[in-house]
Short mmCIF file of C-alpha atoms in Angstrom, two decimals:
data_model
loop_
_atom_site.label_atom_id
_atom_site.label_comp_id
_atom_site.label_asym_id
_atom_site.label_seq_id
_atom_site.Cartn_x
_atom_site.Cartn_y
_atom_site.Cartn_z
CA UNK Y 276 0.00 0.00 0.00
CA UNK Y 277 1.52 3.53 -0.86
CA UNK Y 278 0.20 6.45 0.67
CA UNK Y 279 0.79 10.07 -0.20
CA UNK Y 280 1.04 12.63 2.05
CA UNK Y 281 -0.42 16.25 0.57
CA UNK Y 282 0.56 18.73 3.21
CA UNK Y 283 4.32 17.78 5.48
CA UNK Y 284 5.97 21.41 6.96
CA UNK Y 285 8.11 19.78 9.64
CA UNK Y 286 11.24 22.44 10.37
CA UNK Y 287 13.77 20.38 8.56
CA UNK Y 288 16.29 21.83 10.97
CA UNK Y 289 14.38 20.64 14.38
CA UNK Y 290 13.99 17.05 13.54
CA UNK Y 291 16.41 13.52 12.18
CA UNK Y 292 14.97 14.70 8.45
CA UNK Y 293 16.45 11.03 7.57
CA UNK Y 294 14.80 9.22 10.22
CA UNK Y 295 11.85 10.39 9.92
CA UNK Y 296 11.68 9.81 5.97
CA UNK Y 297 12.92 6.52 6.97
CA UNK Y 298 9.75 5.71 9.42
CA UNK Y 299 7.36 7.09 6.25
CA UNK Y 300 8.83 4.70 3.85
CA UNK Y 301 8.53 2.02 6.36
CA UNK Y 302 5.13 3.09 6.73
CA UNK Y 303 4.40 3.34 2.83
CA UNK Y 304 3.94 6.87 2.49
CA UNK Y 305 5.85 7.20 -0.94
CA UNK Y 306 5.07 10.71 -1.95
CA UNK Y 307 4.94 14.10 0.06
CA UNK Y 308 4.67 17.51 -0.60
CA UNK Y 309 7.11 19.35 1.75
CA UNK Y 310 5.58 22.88 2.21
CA UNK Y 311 7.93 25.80 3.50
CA UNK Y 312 6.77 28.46 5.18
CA UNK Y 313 9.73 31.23 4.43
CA UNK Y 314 12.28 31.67 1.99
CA UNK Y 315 14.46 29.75 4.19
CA UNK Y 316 12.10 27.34 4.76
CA UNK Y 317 11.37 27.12 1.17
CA UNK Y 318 14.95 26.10 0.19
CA UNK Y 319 15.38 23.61 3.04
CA UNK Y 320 12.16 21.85 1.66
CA UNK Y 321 13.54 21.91 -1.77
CA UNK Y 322 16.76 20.38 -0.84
CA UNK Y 323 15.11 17.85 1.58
CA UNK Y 324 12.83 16.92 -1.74
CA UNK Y 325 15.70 16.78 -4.27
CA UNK Y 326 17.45 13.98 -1.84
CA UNK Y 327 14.81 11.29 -2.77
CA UNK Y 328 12.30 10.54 -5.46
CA UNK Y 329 8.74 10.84 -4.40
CA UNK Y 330 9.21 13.84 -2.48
CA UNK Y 331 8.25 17.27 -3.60
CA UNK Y 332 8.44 21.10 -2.73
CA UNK Y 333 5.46 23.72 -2.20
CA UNK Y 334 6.79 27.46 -2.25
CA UNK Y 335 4.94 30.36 -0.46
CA UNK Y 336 5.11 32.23 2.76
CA UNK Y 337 2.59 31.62 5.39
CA UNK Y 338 -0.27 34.14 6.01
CA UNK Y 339 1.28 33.84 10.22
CA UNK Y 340 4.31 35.82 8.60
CA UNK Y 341 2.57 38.41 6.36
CA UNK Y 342 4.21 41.21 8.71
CA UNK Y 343 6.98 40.31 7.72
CA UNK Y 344 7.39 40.01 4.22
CA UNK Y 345 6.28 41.98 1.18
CA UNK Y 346 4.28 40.57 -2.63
CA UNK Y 347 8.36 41.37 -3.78
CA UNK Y 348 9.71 38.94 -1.54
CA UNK Y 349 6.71 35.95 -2.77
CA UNK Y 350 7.76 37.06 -6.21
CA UNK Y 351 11.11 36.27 -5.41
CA UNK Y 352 10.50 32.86 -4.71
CA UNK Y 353 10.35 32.27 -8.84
CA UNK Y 354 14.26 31.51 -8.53
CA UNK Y 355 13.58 28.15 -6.68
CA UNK Y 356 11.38 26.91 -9.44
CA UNK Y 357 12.20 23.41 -10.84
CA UNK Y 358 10.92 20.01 -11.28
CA UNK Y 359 10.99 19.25 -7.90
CA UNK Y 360 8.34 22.16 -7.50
CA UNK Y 361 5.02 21.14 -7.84
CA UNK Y 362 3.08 23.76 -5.95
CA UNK Y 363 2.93 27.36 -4.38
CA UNK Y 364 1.64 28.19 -0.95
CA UNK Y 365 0.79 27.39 1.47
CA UNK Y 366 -0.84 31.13 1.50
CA UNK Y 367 -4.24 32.27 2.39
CA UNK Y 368 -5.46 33.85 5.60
CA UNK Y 369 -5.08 33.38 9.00
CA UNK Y 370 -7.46 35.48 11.12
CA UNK Y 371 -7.07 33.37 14.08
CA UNK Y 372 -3.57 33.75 14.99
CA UNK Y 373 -2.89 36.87 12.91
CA UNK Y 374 -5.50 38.70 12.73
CA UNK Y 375 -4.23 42.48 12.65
CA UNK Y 376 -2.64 41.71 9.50
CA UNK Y 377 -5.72 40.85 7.47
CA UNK Y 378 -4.69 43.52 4.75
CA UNK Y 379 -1.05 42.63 4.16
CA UNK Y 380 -2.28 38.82 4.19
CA UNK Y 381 -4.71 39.52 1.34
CA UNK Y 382 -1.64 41.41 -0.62
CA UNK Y 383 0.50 38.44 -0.24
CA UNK Y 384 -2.00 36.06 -1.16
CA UNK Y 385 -2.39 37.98 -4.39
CA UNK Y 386 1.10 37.87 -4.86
CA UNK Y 387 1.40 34.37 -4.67
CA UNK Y 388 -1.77 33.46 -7.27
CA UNK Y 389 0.40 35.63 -9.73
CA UNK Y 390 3.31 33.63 -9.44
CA UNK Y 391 1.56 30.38 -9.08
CA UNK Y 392 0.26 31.66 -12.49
CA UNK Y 393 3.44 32.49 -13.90
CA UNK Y 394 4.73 29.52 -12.83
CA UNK Y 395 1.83 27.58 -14.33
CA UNK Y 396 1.13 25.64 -10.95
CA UNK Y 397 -1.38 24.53 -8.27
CA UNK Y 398 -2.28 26.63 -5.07
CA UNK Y 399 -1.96 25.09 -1.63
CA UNK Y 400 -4.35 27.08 0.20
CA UNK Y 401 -4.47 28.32 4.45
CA UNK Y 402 -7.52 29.06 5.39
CA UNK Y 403 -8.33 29.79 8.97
CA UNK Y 404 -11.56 31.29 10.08
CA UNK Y 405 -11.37 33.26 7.17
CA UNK Y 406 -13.85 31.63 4.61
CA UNK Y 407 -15.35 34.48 2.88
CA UNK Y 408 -11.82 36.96 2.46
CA UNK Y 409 -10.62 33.30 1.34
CA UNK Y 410 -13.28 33.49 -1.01
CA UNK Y 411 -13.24 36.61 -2.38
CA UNK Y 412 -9.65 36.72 -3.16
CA UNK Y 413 -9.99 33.75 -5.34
CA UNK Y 414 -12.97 34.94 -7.12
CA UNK Y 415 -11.42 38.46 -7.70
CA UNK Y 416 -8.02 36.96 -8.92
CA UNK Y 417 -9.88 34.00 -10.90
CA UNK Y 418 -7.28 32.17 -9.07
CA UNK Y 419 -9.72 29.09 -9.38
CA UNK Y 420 -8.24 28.80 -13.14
CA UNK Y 421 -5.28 27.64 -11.80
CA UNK Y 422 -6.54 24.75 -9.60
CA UNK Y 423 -5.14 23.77 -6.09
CA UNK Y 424 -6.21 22.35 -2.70
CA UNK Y 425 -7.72 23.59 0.78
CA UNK Y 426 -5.30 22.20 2.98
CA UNK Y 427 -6.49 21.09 6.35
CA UNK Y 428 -10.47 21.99 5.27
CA UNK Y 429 -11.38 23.14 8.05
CA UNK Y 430 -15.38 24.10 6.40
CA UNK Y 431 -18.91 22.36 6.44
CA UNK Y 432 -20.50 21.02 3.79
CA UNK Y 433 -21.45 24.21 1.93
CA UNK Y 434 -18.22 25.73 2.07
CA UNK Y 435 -17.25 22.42 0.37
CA UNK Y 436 -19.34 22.02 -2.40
CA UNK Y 437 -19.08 25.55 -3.49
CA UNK Y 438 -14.94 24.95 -3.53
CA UNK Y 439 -15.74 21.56 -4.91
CA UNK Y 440 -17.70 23.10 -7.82
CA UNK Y 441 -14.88 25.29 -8.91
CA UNK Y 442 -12.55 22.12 -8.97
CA UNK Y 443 -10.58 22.29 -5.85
CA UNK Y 444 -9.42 19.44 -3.72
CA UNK Y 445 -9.89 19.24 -0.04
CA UNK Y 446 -7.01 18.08 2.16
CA UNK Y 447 -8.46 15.93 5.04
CA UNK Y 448 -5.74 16.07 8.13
CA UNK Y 449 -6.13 14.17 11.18
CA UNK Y 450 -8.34 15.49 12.73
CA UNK Y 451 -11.13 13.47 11.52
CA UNK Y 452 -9.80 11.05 13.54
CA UNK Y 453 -11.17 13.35 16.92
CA UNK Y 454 -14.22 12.68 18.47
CA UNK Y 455 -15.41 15.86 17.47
CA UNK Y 456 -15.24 16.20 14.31
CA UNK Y 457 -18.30 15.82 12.75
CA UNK Y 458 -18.30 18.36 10.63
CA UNK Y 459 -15.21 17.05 8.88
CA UNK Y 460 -16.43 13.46 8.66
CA UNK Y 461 -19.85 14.81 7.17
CA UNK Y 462 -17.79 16.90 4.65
CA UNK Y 463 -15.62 13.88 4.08
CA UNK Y 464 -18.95 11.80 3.14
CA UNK Y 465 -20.03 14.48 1.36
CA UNK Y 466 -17.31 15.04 -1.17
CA UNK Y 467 -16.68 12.29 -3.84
CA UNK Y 468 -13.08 10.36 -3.78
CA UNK Y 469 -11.21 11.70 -6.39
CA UNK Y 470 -10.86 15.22 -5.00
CA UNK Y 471 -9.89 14.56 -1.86
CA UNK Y 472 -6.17 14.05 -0.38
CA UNK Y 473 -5.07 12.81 2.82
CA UNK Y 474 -2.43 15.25 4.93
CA UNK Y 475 -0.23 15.21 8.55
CA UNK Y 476 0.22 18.95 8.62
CA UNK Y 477 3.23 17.45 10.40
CA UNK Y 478 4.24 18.58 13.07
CA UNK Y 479 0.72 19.47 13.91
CA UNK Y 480 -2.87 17.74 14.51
CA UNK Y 481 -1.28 14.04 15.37
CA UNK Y 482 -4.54 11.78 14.46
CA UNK Y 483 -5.68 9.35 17.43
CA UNK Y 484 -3.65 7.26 18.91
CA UNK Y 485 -0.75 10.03 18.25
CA UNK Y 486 -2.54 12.95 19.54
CA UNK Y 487 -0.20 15.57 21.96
CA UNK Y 488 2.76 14.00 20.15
CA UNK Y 489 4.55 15.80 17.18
CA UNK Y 490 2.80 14.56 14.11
CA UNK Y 491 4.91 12.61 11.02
CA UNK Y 492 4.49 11.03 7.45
CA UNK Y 493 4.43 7.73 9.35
CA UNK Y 494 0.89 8.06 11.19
CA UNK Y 495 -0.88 9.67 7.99
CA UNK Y 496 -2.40 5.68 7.69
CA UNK Y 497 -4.45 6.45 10.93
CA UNK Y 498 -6.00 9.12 8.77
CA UNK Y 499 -6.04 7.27 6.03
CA UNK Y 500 -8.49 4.34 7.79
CA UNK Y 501 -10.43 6.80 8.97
CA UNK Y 502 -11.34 7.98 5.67
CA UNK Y 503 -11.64 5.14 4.21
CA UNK Y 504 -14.11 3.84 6.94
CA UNK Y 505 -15.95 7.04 6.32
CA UNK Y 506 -16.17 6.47 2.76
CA UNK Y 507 -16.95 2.57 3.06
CA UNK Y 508 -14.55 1.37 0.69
CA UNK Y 509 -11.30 -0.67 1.34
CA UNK Y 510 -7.85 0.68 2.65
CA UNK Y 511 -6.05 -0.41 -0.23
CA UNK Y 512 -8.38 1.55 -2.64
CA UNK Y 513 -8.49 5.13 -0.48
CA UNK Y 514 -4.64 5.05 -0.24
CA UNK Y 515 -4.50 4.05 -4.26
CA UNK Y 516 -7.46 6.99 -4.91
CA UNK Y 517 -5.66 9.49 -2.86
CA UNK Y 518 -1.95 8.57 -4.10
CA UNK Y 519 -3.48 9.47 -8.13
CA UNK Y 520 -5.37 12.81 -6.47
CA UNK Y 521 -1.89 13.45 -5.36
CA UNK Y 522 -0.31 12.66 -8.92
CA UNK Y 523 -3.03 14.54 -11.01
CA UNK Y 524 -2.52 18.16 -8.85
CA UNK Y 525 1.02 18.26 -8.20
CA UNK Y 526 2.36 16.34 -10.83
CA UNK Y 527 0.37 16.63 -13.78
CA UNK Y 528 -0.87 12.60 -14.32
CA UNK Y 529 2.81 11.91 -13.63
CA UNK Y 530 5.18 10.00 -11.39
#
């Protein structure tokens, strides 16, 4: 069984990078999308993804940091491009733990659907309690065009369909795995197989019987079982669903 994980921003620097690859693979999580969060970040994920097949780099600057960082320095970013890149973001809006810089957010977010365009690539998008400015910045910047995912959908049922109908994916963390999480399970039942991928958001939201511990690659087949419960199908045939979801985003049909 091979599993692919859609969302992995572990600090490269704060962890055994090769142990913990080692555990995934052990696990059979043979694709992930390592997502930085800075430049620095960025470039640490790249080289992390360039040291073995079947891993892959997201570029962006998280909505957290929009203080800190101006559209000139997402536009930047454009040097790291490559094969290894597959995606841009993660970038959105986070009005929970940032919420004084809603404006500077909504620049940056701009800033990174024009280079996802002008990189011709998928959007990984944050969005935390911030639905409708999530919204409206895609519909404004037709950033739909360009196709993506809502990683760690964190919406009901209505907020999926309508991203659903303008051909997003939904990333489903662990956190289906809590008790209470009905509203993700019902979204998960809700939304049909092939747009929906399977993330860690390592080091965050460990799924049961992980949870308070640092999340990994390695437990995304608790989440996995979960979903695949959910859905009423077999394990084998969520991972293999999810694993070509992963394929036709980030890499085009390929790999």
């Amino acid at each position: 069984m091979r599993l692919a994980d859609s969302h992995n921003h572990i600090h490269f620097g704060e962890c055994d990078t090769a142990a913990m690859l080692k555990r995934a693979l052990s696990a059979g999580v043979a694709y992930q999308l390592l997502v930085g969060i800075d430049p620095d970040d960025c470039r640490r994920a790249l080289d992390v993804a360039m040291s073995e097949p079947g891993l892959y780099a997201a570029i962006g600057i998280h909505p957290q940091l929009a203080g800190r960082y101006a559209p000139l320095d997402v536009q930047s970013l454009s040097e790291l491009a490559g094969p290894k890149v597959v995606a841009v973001g993660e970038t959105g809006f986070d009005l929970y733990r940032t919420p004084a810089t809603e404006t500077a957010q909504s620049e940056l977010f701009r800033a990174h659907i024009e280079l996802a365009r002008r990189l011709t690539l998928p959007l990984v998008i944050h969005d935390r309690q911030a639905h409708d400015q999530t919204l409206t910045v895609l519909d404004e910047t037709d950033g739909w065009s360009l196709g993506g995912v809502m990683h760690c959908f964190s919406g009901d049922v209505s907020l999926a369909r309508t991203i659903l109908d303008k051909g997003f994916y939904l990333s489903i963390p662990g956190v289906i795995t809590y008790k209470n999480a009905r509203d993700l399970v019902a979204v998960a039942a809700y939304a049909p197989c092939e747009r929906l991928l399977i993330e860690t958001d390592a080091p965050y939201l460990s799924p049961q019987p992980y949870r308070g511990k640092p999340n990994e690659p390695a437990y995304l087949v608790e989440t996995l079982a979960c979903l695949a419960r959910i859905k009423e199908i077999d394990i084998d045939e969520m991972a293999a669903i999810t694993v070509h979801n992963f394929h036709t985003l980030f890499l085009k049909g390929q790999g």
